[in-house]
JSON list of C-alpha atoms in Angstrom, two decimals:
[
{"chain": "A", "resi": 23, "resn": "MET", "atom": "CA", "xyz": [-0.01, -0.64, 0.17]},
{"chain": "A", "resi": 24, "resn": "ASN", "atom": "CA", "xyz": [2.24, 2.49, 0.72]},
{"chain": "A", "resi": 25, "resn": "SER", "atom": "CA", "xyz": [4.73, 1.27, -2.36]},
{"chain": "A", "resi": 26, "resn": "ALA", "atom": "CA", "xyz": [1.87, 2.79, -4.21]},
{"chain": "A", "resi": 27, "resn": "GLN", "atom": "CA", "xyz": [1.75, 5.79, -2.87]},
{"chain": "A", "resi": 28, "resn": "ASP", "atom": "CA", "xyz": [5.30, 6.09, -3.04]},
{"chain": "A", "resi": 29, "resn": "GLU", "atom": "CA", "xyz": [4.52, 5.40, -6.87]},
{"chain": "A", "resi": 30, "resn": "GLN", "atom": "CA", "xyz": [1.29, 8.01, -6.90]},
{"chain": "A", "resi": 31, "resn": "ASP", "atom": "CA", "xyz": [3.81, 10.28, -4.95]},
{"chain": "A", "resi": 32, "resn": "ALA", "atom": "CA", "xyz": [6.88, 10.64, -7.33]},
{"chain": "A", "resi": 33, "resn": "LYS", "atom": "CA", "xyz": [4.69, 10.42, -10.28]},
{"chain": "A", "resi": 34, "resn": "ALA", "atom": "CA", "xyz": [2.76, 13.86, -9.41]},
{"chain": "A", "resi": 35, "resn": "LEU", "atom": "CA", "xyz": [6.44, 15.00, -8.59]},
{"chain": "A", "resi": 36, "resn": "ASP", "atom": "CA", "xyz": [7.73, 14.46, -11.87]},
{"chain": "A", "resi": 37, "resn": "ALA", "atom": "CA", "xyz": [4.60, 15.89, -13.59]},
{"chain": "A", "resi": 38, "resn": "ARG", "atom": "CA", "xyz": [5.92, 18.59, -11.51]},
{"chain": "A", "resi": 39, "resn": "LEU", "atom": "CA", "xyz": [9.07, 18.80, -13.04]},
{"chain": "A", "resi": 40, "resn": "ARG", "atom": "CA", "xyz": [8.10, 18.73, -16.07]},
{"chain": "A", "resi": 41, "resn": "GLU", "atom": "CA", "xyz": [5.65, 21.17, -16.14]},
{"chain": "A", "resi": 42, "resn": "ARG", "atom": "CA", "xyz": [7.86, 23.63, -14.43]},
{"chain": "A", "resi": 43, "resn": "ALA", "atom": "CA", "xyz": [10.48, 23.09, -16.74]},
{"chain": "A", "resi": 44, "resn": "LEU", "atom": "CA", "xyz": [8.39, 24.24, -19.72]},
{"chain": "A", "resi": 45, "resn": "LEU", "atom": "CA", "xyz": [7.18, 27.41, -18.06]},
{"chain": "A", "resi": 46, "resn": "ALA", "atom": "CA", "xyz": [9.36, 27.74, -17.61]},
{"chain": "A", "resi": 47, "resn": "ARG", "atom": "CA", "xyz": [12.11, 27.62, -20.07]},
{"chain": "A", "resi": 48, "resn": "ALA", "atom": "CA", "xyz": [13.09, 30.65, -22.56]},
{"chain": "A", "resi": 49, "resn": "VAL", "atom": "CA", "xyz": [12.18, 31.50, -26.62]},
{"chain": "A", "resi": 50, "resn": "PRO", "atom": "CA", "xyz": [13.75, 33.99, -27.77]},
{"chain": "A", "resi": 51, "resn": "GLY", "atom": "CA", "xyz": [10.76, 37.23, -29.05]},
{"chain": "A", "resi": 52, "resn": "ASP", "atom": "CA", "xyz": [8.26, 34.92, -27.66]},
{"chain": "A", "resi": 53, "resn": "ARG", "atom": "CA", "xyz": [5.32, 36.62, -27.22]},
{"chain": "A", "resi": 54, "resn": "LEU", "atom": "CA", "xyz": [1.07, 35.46, -26.85]},
{"chain": "A", "resi": 55, "resn": "MET", "atom": "CA", "xyz": [0.06, 32.58, -29.55]},
{"chain": "A", "resi": 56, "resn": "LEU", "atom": "CA", "xyz": [-3.16, 32.08, -28.98]},
{"chain": "A", "resi": 57, "resn": "ALA", "atom": "CA", "xyz": [-6.19, 34.95, -27.72]},
{"chain": "A", "resi": 58, "resn": "ASP", "atom": "CA", "xyz": [-7.59, 33.73, -24.28]},
{"chain": "A", "resi": 59, "resn": "ALA", "atom": "CA", "xyz": [-10.96, 33.53, -26.03]},
{"chain": "A", "resi": 60, "resn": "THR", "atom": "CA", "xyz": [-9.20, 30.86, -27.76]},
{"chain": "A", "resi": 61, "resn": "LEU", "atom": "CA", "xyz": [-7.81, 29.40, -24.47]},
{"chain": "A", "resi": 62, "resn": "LEU", "atom": "CA", "xyz": [-11.11, 29.18, -23.16]},
{"chain": "A", "resi": 63, "resn": "ALA", "atom": "CA", "xyz": [-12.54, 27.26, -25.28]},
{"chain": "A", "resi": 64, "resn": "ALA", "atom": "CA", "xyz": [-10.55, 24.50, -25.25]},
{"chain": "A", "resi": 65, "resn": "LEU", "atom": "CA", "xyz": [-10.63, 24.83, -21.42]},
{"chain": "A", "resi": 66, "resn": "ASP", "atom": "CA", "xyz": [-14.15, 24.61, -21.97]},
{"chain": "A", "resi": 67, "resn": "GLY", "atom": "CA", "xyz": [-14.33, 21.90, -24.58]},
{"chain": "A", "resi": 68, "resn": "SER", "atom": "CA", "xyz": [-16.35, 23.75, -26.36]},
{"chain": "A", "resi": 69, "resn": "ARG", "atom": "CA", "xyz": [-13.76, 23.88, -28.86]},
{"chain": "A", "resi": 70, "resn": "VAL", "atom": "CA", "xyz": [-10.42, 21.80, -30.15]},
{"chain": "A", "resi": 71, "resn": "LEU", "atom": "CA", "xyz": [-7.61, 23.47, -31.07]},
{"chain": "A", "resi": 72, "resn": "THR", "atom": "CA", "xyz": [-6.58, 23.06, -34.30]},
{"chain": "A", "resi": 73, "resn": "PRO", "atom": "CA", "xyz": [-2.80, 21.14, -34.91]},
{"chain": "A", "resi": 74, "resn": "ASN", "atom": "CA", "xyz": [-1.61, 25.02, -35.63]},
{"chain": "A", "resi": 75, "resn": "GLU", "atom": "CA", "xyz": [-2.82, 26.50, -32.11]},
{"chain": "A", "resi": 76, "resn": "ARG", "atom": "CA", "xyz": [-1.24, 23.34, -30.51]},
{"chain": "A", "resi": 77, "resn": "HIS", "atom": "CA", "xyz": [2.52, 23.66, -31.62]},
{"chain": "A", "resi": 78, "resn": "ALA", "atom": "CA", "xyz": [1.58, 27.46, -31.13]},
{"chain": "A", "resi": 79, "resn": "LEU", "atom": "CA", "xyz": [0.57, 27.24, -27.16]},
{"chain": "A", "resi": 80, "resn": "ALA", "atom": "CA", "xyz": [3.73, 24.31, -27.62]},
{"chain": "A", "resi": 81, "resn": "SER", "atom": "CA", "xyz": [6.48, 26.06, -29.02]},
{"chain": "A", "resi": 82, "resn": "SER", "atom": "CA", "xyz": [5.67, 29.30, -25.99]},
{"chain": "A", "resi": 83, "resn": "PRO", "atom": "CA", "xyz": [5.95, 28.64, -22.55]},
{"chain": "A", "resi": 84, "resn": "LEU", "atom": "CA", "xyz": [4.38, 32.40, -22.06]},
{"chain": "A", "resi": 85, "resn": "THR", "atom": "CA", "xyz": [1.13, 30.88, -24.73]},
{"chain": "A", "resi": 86, "resn": "LEU", "atom": "CA", "xyz": [1.41, 27.64, -21.57]},
{"chain": "A", "resi": 87, "resn": "ARG", "atom": "CA", "xyz": [1.22, 30.13, -18.86]},
{"chain": "A", "resi": 88, "resn": "ARG", "atom": "CA", "xyz": [-1.66, 32.39, -19.87]},
{"chain": "A", "resi": 89, "resn": "PHE", "atom": "CA", "xyz": [-3.15, 29.00, -20.39]},
{"chain": "A", "resi": 90, "resn": "ARG", "atom": "CA", "xyz": [-2.68, 27.67, -17.04]},
{"chain": "A", "resi": 91, "resn": "HIS", "atom": "CA", "xyz": [-3.09, 31.21, -16.08]},
{"chain": "A", "resi": 92, "resn": "LEU", "atom": "CA", "xyz": [-6.44, 30.48, -17.18]},
{"chain": "A", "resi": 93, "resn": "SER", "atom": "CA", "xyz": [-7.45, 26.82, -16.34]},
{"chain": "A", "resi": 94, "resn": "LEU", "atom": "CA", "xyz": [-6.12, 27.69, -12.58]},
{"chain": "A", "resi": 95, "resn": "ALA", "atom": "CA", "xyz": [-8.39, 30.87, -11.97]},
{"chain": "A", "resi": 96, "resn": "ARG", "atom": "CA", "xyz": [-11.82, 28.46, -13.74]},
{"chain": "A", "resi": 97, "resn": "SER", "atom": "CA", "xyz": [-11.33, 25.52, -11.22]},
{"chain": "A", "resi": 98, "resn": "ALA", "atom": "CA", "xyz": [-10.64, 28.67, -8.60]},
{"chain": "A", "resi": 99, "resn": "ALA", "atom": "CA", "xyz": [-13.96, 29.90, -10.05]},
{"chain": "A", "resi": 100, "resn": "PRO", "atom": "CA", "xyz": [-17.42, 29.00, -7.27]},
{"chain": "A", "resi": 101, "resn": "ALA", "atom": "CA", "xyz": [-19.39, 26.20, -9.89]},
{"chain": "A", "resi": 102, "resn": "ALA", "atom": "CA", "xyz": [-22.71, 28.22, -11.07]},
{"chain": "A", "resi": 103, "resn": "ALA", "atom": "CA", "xyz": [-25.94, 26.04, -9.13]},
{"chain": "A", "resi": 104, "resn": "ALA", "atom": "CA", "xyz": [-27.92, 24.35, -11.13]},
{"chain": "A", "resi": 105, "resn": "ASN", "atom": "CA", "xyz": [-30.81, 27.49, -10.86]},
{"chain": "A", "resi": 106, "resn": "ASP", "atom": "CA", "xyz": [-28.21, 30.16, -11.24]},
{"chain": "A", "resi": 107, "resn": "ALA", "atom": "CA", "xyz": [-29.88, 32.52, -13.52]},
{"chain": "A", "resi": 108, "resn": "ARG", "atom": "CA", "xyz": [-26.64, 33.44, -14.81]},
{"chain": "A", "resi": 109, "resn": "TRP", "atom": "CA", "xyz": [-25.16, 32.20, -18.56]},
{"chain": "A", "resi": 110, "resn": "SER", "atom": "CA", "xyz": [-22.32, 32.64, -20.78]},
{"chain": "A", "resi": 111, "resn": "GLY", "atom": "CA", "xyz": [-22.62, 29.47, -22.80]},
{"chain": "A", "resi": 112, "resn": "SER", "atom": "CA", "xyz": [-24.30, 25.77, -22.93]},
{"chain": "A", "resi": 113, "resn": "ALA", "atom": "CA", "xyz": [-21.55, 23.17, -25.18]},
{"chain": "A", "resi": 114, "resn": "GLY", "atom": "CA", "xyz": [-22.80, 18.86, -26.07]},
{"chain": "A", "resi": 115, "resn": "MET", "atom": "CA", "xyz": [-21.26, 16.86, -28.62]},
{"chain": "A", "resi": 116, "resn": "LEU", "atom": "CA", "xyz": [-22.94, 15.17, -31.23]},
{"chain": "A", "resi": 117, "resn": "ARG", "atom": "CA", "xyz": [-24.26, 11.32, -30.08]},
{"chain": "A", "resi": 118, "resn": "ALA", "atom": "CA", "xyz": [-22.64, 8.48, -31.30]},
{"chain": "A", "resi": 119, "resn": "ALA", "atom": "CA", "xyz": [-26.25, 6.58, -31.36]},
{"chain": "A", "resi": 120, "resn": "SER", "atom": "CA", "xyz": [-26.94, 9.77, -33.95]},
{"chain": "A", "resi": 121, "resn": "SER", "atom": "CA", "xyz": [-24.46, 9.43, -35.72]},
{"chain": "A", "resi": 122, "resn": "ALA", "atom": "CA", "xyz": [-26.06, 6.41, -37.63]},
{"chain": "A", "resi": 123, "resn": "VAL", "atom": "CA", "xyz": [-29.20, 8.17, -39.03]},
{"chain": "A", "resi": 124, "resn": "THR", "atom": "CA", "xyz": [-30.00, 11.03, -40.19]},
{"chain": "A", "resi": 125, "resn": "LEU", "atom": "CA", "xyz": [-29.56, 13.90, -38.47]},
{"chain": "A", "resi": 126, "resn": "GLU", "atom": "CA", "xyz": [-32.43, 14.66, -36.59]},
{"chain": "A", "resi": 127, "resn": "THR", "atom": "CA", "xyz": [-31.15, 17.04, -33.55]},
{"chain": "A", "resi": 128, "resn": "MET", "atom": "CA", "xyz": [-27.84, 18.02, -30.86]},
{"chain": "A", "resi": 129, "resn": "VAL", "atom": "CA", "xyz": [-29.10, 18.47, -26.55]},
{"chain": "A", "resi": 130, "resn": "THR", "atom": "CA", "xyz": [-26.50, 19.99, -24.71]},
{"chain": "A", "resi": 131, "resn": "ASP", "atom": "CA", "xyz": [-25.02, 18.84, -21.81]},
{"chain": "A", "resi": 132, "resn": "ASP", "atom": "CA", "xyz": [-27.33, 21.01, -19.41]},
{"chain": "A", "resi": 133, "resn": "ASN", "atom": "CA", "xyz": [-30.29, 20.01, -21.70]},
{"chain": "A", "resi": 134, "resn": "TYR", "atom": "CA", "xyz": [-30.92, 23.89, -21.63]},
{"chain": "A", "resi": 135, "resn": "TRP", "atom": "CA", "xyz": [-30.60, 24.43, -25.37]},
{"chain": "A", "resi": 136, "resn": "THR", "atom": "CA", "xyz": [-31.39, 21.61, -28.64]},
{"chain": "A", "resi": 137, "resn": "LEU", "atom": "CA", "xyz": [-30.93, 21.69, -32.48]},
{"chain": "A", "resi": 138, "resn": "HIS", "atom": "CA", "xyz": [-33.08, 20.75, -35.01]},
{"chain": "A", "resi": 139, "resn": "PHE", "atom": "CA", "xyz": [-32.66, 20.38, -38.68]},
{"chain": "A", "resi": 140, "resn": "LEU", "atom": "CA", "xyz": [-34.97, 20.06, -41.27]},
{"chain": "A", "resi": 141, "resn": "PRO", "atom": "CA", "xyz": [-34.83, 19.19, -45.06]},
{"chain": "A", "resi": 142, "resn": "ARG", "atom": "CA", "xyz": [-36.06, 22.12, -46.90]},
{"chain": "A", "resi": 143, "resn": "ASP", "atom": "CA", "xyz": [-35.48, 23.25, -50.35]},
{"chain": "A", "resi": 144, "resn": "GLY", "atom": "CA", "xyz": [-32.64, 20.51, -51.05]},
{"chain": "A", "resi": 145, "resn": "GLY", "atom": "CA", "xyz": [-30.87, 21.63, -48.35]},
{"chain": "A", "resi": 146, "resn": "TRP", "atom": "CA", "xyz": [-31.25, 21.91, -44.61]},
{"chain": "A", "resi": 147, "resn": "GLN", "atom": "CA", "xyz": [-32.61, 24.31, -42.12]},
{"chain": "A", "resi": 148, "resn": "VAL", "atom": "CA", "xyz": [-31.41, 24.36, -38.60]},
{"chain": "A", "resi": 149, "resn": "ILE", "atom": "CA", "xyz": [-34.22, 25.40, -35.46]},
{"chain": "A", "resi": 150, "resn": "LEU", "atom": "CA", "xyz": [-32.04, 27.12, -32.70]},
{"chain": "A", "resi": 151, "resn": "SER", "atom": "CA", "xyz": [-34.97, 26.23, -29.41]},
{"chain": "A", "resi": 152, "resn": "LEU", "atom": "CA", "xyz": [-34.43, 27.05, -25.99]},
{"chain": "A", "resi": 153, "resn": "SER", "atom": "CA", "xyz": [-35.48, 24.91, -22.83]},
{"chain": "A", "resi": 154, "resn": "ALA", "atom": "CA", "xyz": [-38.41, 26.84, -20.82]},
{"chain": "A", "resi": 155, "resn": "GLN", "atom": "CA", "xyz": [-36.75, 24.72, -17.21]},
{"chain": "A", "resi": 156, "resn": "ALA", "atom": "CA", "xyz": [-33.85, 26.66, -18.98]},
{"chain": "A", "resi": 157, "resn": "PRO", "atom": "CA", "xyz": [-32.99, 28.55, -14.89]},
{"chain": "A", "resi": 158, "resn": "PHE", "atom": "CA", "xyz": [-32.40, 32.08, -17.39]},
{"chain": "A", "resi": 159, "resn": "ALA", "atom": "CA", "xyz": [-35.12, 31.50, -20.78]},
{"chain": "A", "resi": 160, "resn": "ALA", "atom": "CA", "xyz": [-37.41, 34.35, -18.86]},
{"chain": "A", "resi": 161, "resn": "ARG", "atom": "CA", "xyz": [-34.24, 36.47, -18.48]},
{"chain": "A", "resi": 162, "resn": "LEU", "atom": "CA", "xyz": [-32.97, 35.02, -22.26]},
{"chain": "A", "resi": 163, "resn": "LEU", "atom": "CA", "xyz": [-36.15, 35.86, -24.09]},
{"chain": "A", "resi": 164, "resn": "SER", "atom": "CA", "xyz": [-36.82, 39.27, -21.93]},
{"chain": "A", "resi": 165, "resn": "GLU", "atom": "CA", "xyz": [-33.24, 40.64, -23.06]},
{"chain": "A", "resi": 166, "resn": "GLN", "atom": "CA", "xyz": [-33.16, 39.19, -27.07]},
{"chain": "A", "resi": 167, "resn": "PRO", "atom": "CA", "xyz": [-29.30, 39.13, -26.48]},
{"chain": "A", "resi": 168, "resn": "LEU", "atom": "CA", "xyz": [-27.21, 38.20, -30.03]},
{"chain": "A", "resi": 169, "resn": "LEU", "atom": "CA", "xyz": [-26.46, 33.81, -30.26]},
{"chain": "A", "resi": 170, "resn": "ARG", "atom": "CA", "xyz": [-24.44, 31.94, -32.15]},
{"chain": "A", "resi": 171, "resn": "VAL", "atom": "CA", "xyz": [-23.46, 28.28, -32.70]},
{"chain": "A", "resi": 172, "resn": "ILE", "atom": "CA", "xyz": [-20.65, 27.61, -33.13]},
{"chain": "A", "resi": 173, "resn": "ASP", "atom": "CA", "xyz": [-18.99, 23.66, -34.51]},
{"chain": "A", "resi": 174, "resn": "GLY", "atom": "CA", "xyz": [-15.87, 22.12, -33.20]},
{"chain": "A", "resi": 175, "resn": "GLY", "atom": "CA", "xyz": [-13.21, 24.28, -35.37]},
{"chain": "A", "resi": 176, "resn": "GLY", "atom": "CA", "xyz": [-15.20, 27.31, -34.31]},
{"chain": "A", "resi": 177, "resn": "ALA", "atom": "CA", "xyz": [-17.90, 28.09, -37.51]},
{"chain": "A", "resi": 178, "resn": "ILE", "atom": "CA", "xyz": [-21.07, 29.88, -37.07]},
{"chain": "A", "resi": 179, "resn": "VAL", "atom": "CA", "xyz": [-23.53, 27.47, -37.37]},
{"chain": "A", "resi": 180, "resn": "LEU", "atom": "CA", "xyz": [-26.66, 30.11, -36.85]},
{"chain": "A", "resi": 181, "resn": "GLN", "atom": "CA", "xyz": [-27.05, 33.61, -35.55]},
{"chain": "A", "resi": 182, "resn": "GLY", "atom": "CA", "xyz": [-28.96, 35.73, -34.55]},
{"chain": "A", "resi": 183, "resn": "ARG", "atom": "CA", "xyz": [-31.97, 36.20, -31.35]},
{"chain": "A", "resi": 184, "resn": "LEU", "atom": "CA", "xyz": [-34.60, 34.18, -29.72]},
{"chain": "A", "resi": 185, "resn": "ASP", "atom": "CA", "xyz": [-38.32, 35.19, -30.48]},
{"chain": "A", "resi": 186, "resn": "ALA", "atom": "CA", "xyz": [-40.83, 35.11, -28.84]},
{"chain": "A", "resi": 187, "resn": "ASP", "atom": "CA", "xyz": [-41.72, 31.10, -28.03]},
{"chain": "A", "resi": 188, "resn": "GLY", "atom": "CA", "xyz": [-37.64, 30.67, -27.57]},
{"chain": "A", "resi": 189, "resn": "GLU", "atom": "CA", "xyz": [-36.18, 29.85, -31.10]},
{"chain": "A", "resi": 190, "resn": "CYS", "atom": "CA", "xyz": [-34.12, 31.56, -33.86]},
{"chain": "A", "resi": 191, "resn": "GLU", "atom": "CA", "xyz": [-34.08, 29.68, -37.65]},
{"chain": "A", "resi": 192, "resn": "ARG", "atom": "CA", "xyz": [-31.43, 30.67, -39.95]},
{"chain": "A", "resi": 193, "resn": "ALA", "atom": "CA", "xyz": [-31.09, 27.55, -43.12]},
{"chain": "A", "resi": 194, "resn": "TRP", "atom": "CA", "xyz": [-27.80, 25.42, -42.81]},
{"chain": "A", "resi": 195, "resn": "PRO", "atom": "CA", "xyz": [-24.69, 27.25, -44.14]},
{"chain": "A", "resi": 196, "resn": "PHE", "atom": "CA", "xyz": [-22.47, 24.89, -45.56]},
{"chain": "A", "resi": 197, "resn": "ASP", "atom": "CA", "xyz": [-22.39, 22.37, -48.08]},
{"chain": "A", "resi": 198, "resn": "THR", "atom": "CA", "xyz": [-22.24, 18.23, -46.56]},
{"chain": "A", "resi": 199, "resn": "GLU", "atom": "CA", "xyz": [-25.04, 17.57, -44.36]},
{"chain": "A", "resi": 200, "resn": "PRO", "atom": "CA", "xyz": [-24.46, 18.53, -40.64]},
{"chain": "A", "resi": 201, "resn": "GLY", "atom": "CA", "xyz": [-24.07, 14.61, -39.58]},
{"chain": "A", "resi": 202, "resn": "PRO", "atom": "CA", "xyz": [-20.89, 14.62, -41.29]},
{"chain": "A", "resi": 203, "resn": "HIS", "atom": "CA", "xyz": [-20.08, 17.99, -40.97]},
{"chain": "A", "resi": 204, "resn": "PHE", "atom": "CA", "xyz": [-20.60, 18.15, -36.59]},
{"chain": "A", "resi": 205, "resn": "GLN", "atom": "CA", "xyz": [-18.44, 15.24, -37.22]},
{"chain": "A", "resi": 206, "resn": "MET", "atom": "CA", "xyz": [-15.57, 16.75, -39.22]},
{"chain": "A", "resi": 207, "resn": "TYR", "atom": "CA", "xyz": [-14.89, 18.95, -36.44]},
{"chain": "A", "resi": 208, "resn": "GLY", "atom": "CA", "xyz": [-14.54, 16.71, -33.23]},
{"chain": "A", "resi": 209, "resn": "ALA", "atom": "CA", "xyz": [-18.69, 16.29, -33.23]},
{"chain": "A", "resi": 210, "resn": "ARG", "atom": "CA", "xyz": [-18.35, 19.75, -31.06]},
{"chain": "A", "resi": 211, "resn": "PHE", "atom": "CA", "xyz": [-20.35, 22.23, -30.72]},
{"chain": "A", "resi": 212, "resn": "ALA", "atom": "CA", "xyz": [-21.41, 25.28, -28.27]},
{"chain": "A", "resi": 213, "resn": "VAL", "atom": "CA", "xyz": [-24.83, 27.83, -27.78]},
{"chain": "A", "resi": 214, "resn": "GLU", "atom": "CA", "xyz": [-23.09, 31.39, -26.24]},
{"chain": "A", "resi": 215, "resn": "PRO", "atom": "CA", "xyz": [-23.86, 35.17, -26.38]},
{"chain": "A", "resi": 216, "resn": "VAL", "atom": "CA", "xyz": [-22.29, 37.46, -28.85]},
{"chain": "A", "resi": 217, "resn": "ALA", "atom": "CA", "xyz": [-20.02, 39.78, -26.96]},
{"chain": "A", "resi": 218, "resn": "PRO", "atom": "CA", "xyz": [-21.37, 43.51, -27.73]}
]
């Protein structure tokens, strides 16, 4: 039992030493290579870093330190209660069962937002709908903020304001059908307010 604990302590120490070595190294001309918004999206899982972004992160100690700082600040922030009326975004992903047939809906992990996909005139229509059970529903319906849905690559799927029914509808903006499109970008999506 004690040797297992010693081994775990040794691994933790090794990880801390590697982290310090990565963060402390000096790179001539180093600067922040990625925006905070990109780093935060990677931390909350709403966007996957591209191979070029991962390379930039790994080769810039300054960017790595910023990423670590944002990660620590995010983990130290108090978690929002389930009935909190404040909302800053919701993420979701394509479920395995959805990939076997034509994609009809995708739901965020918190079950507050649903994307509906309807065939229309040889293309697709995408509808974002807000659950009436969402603790922030009344506030969003009254304030009418500009919202957007992004795929795992950061491309905008839909952008607009909710109508009185809590929905926003647009034509599908891509050449590929919704299911294959989301599969190409990590099967992830996010609903977020657009910063003014």
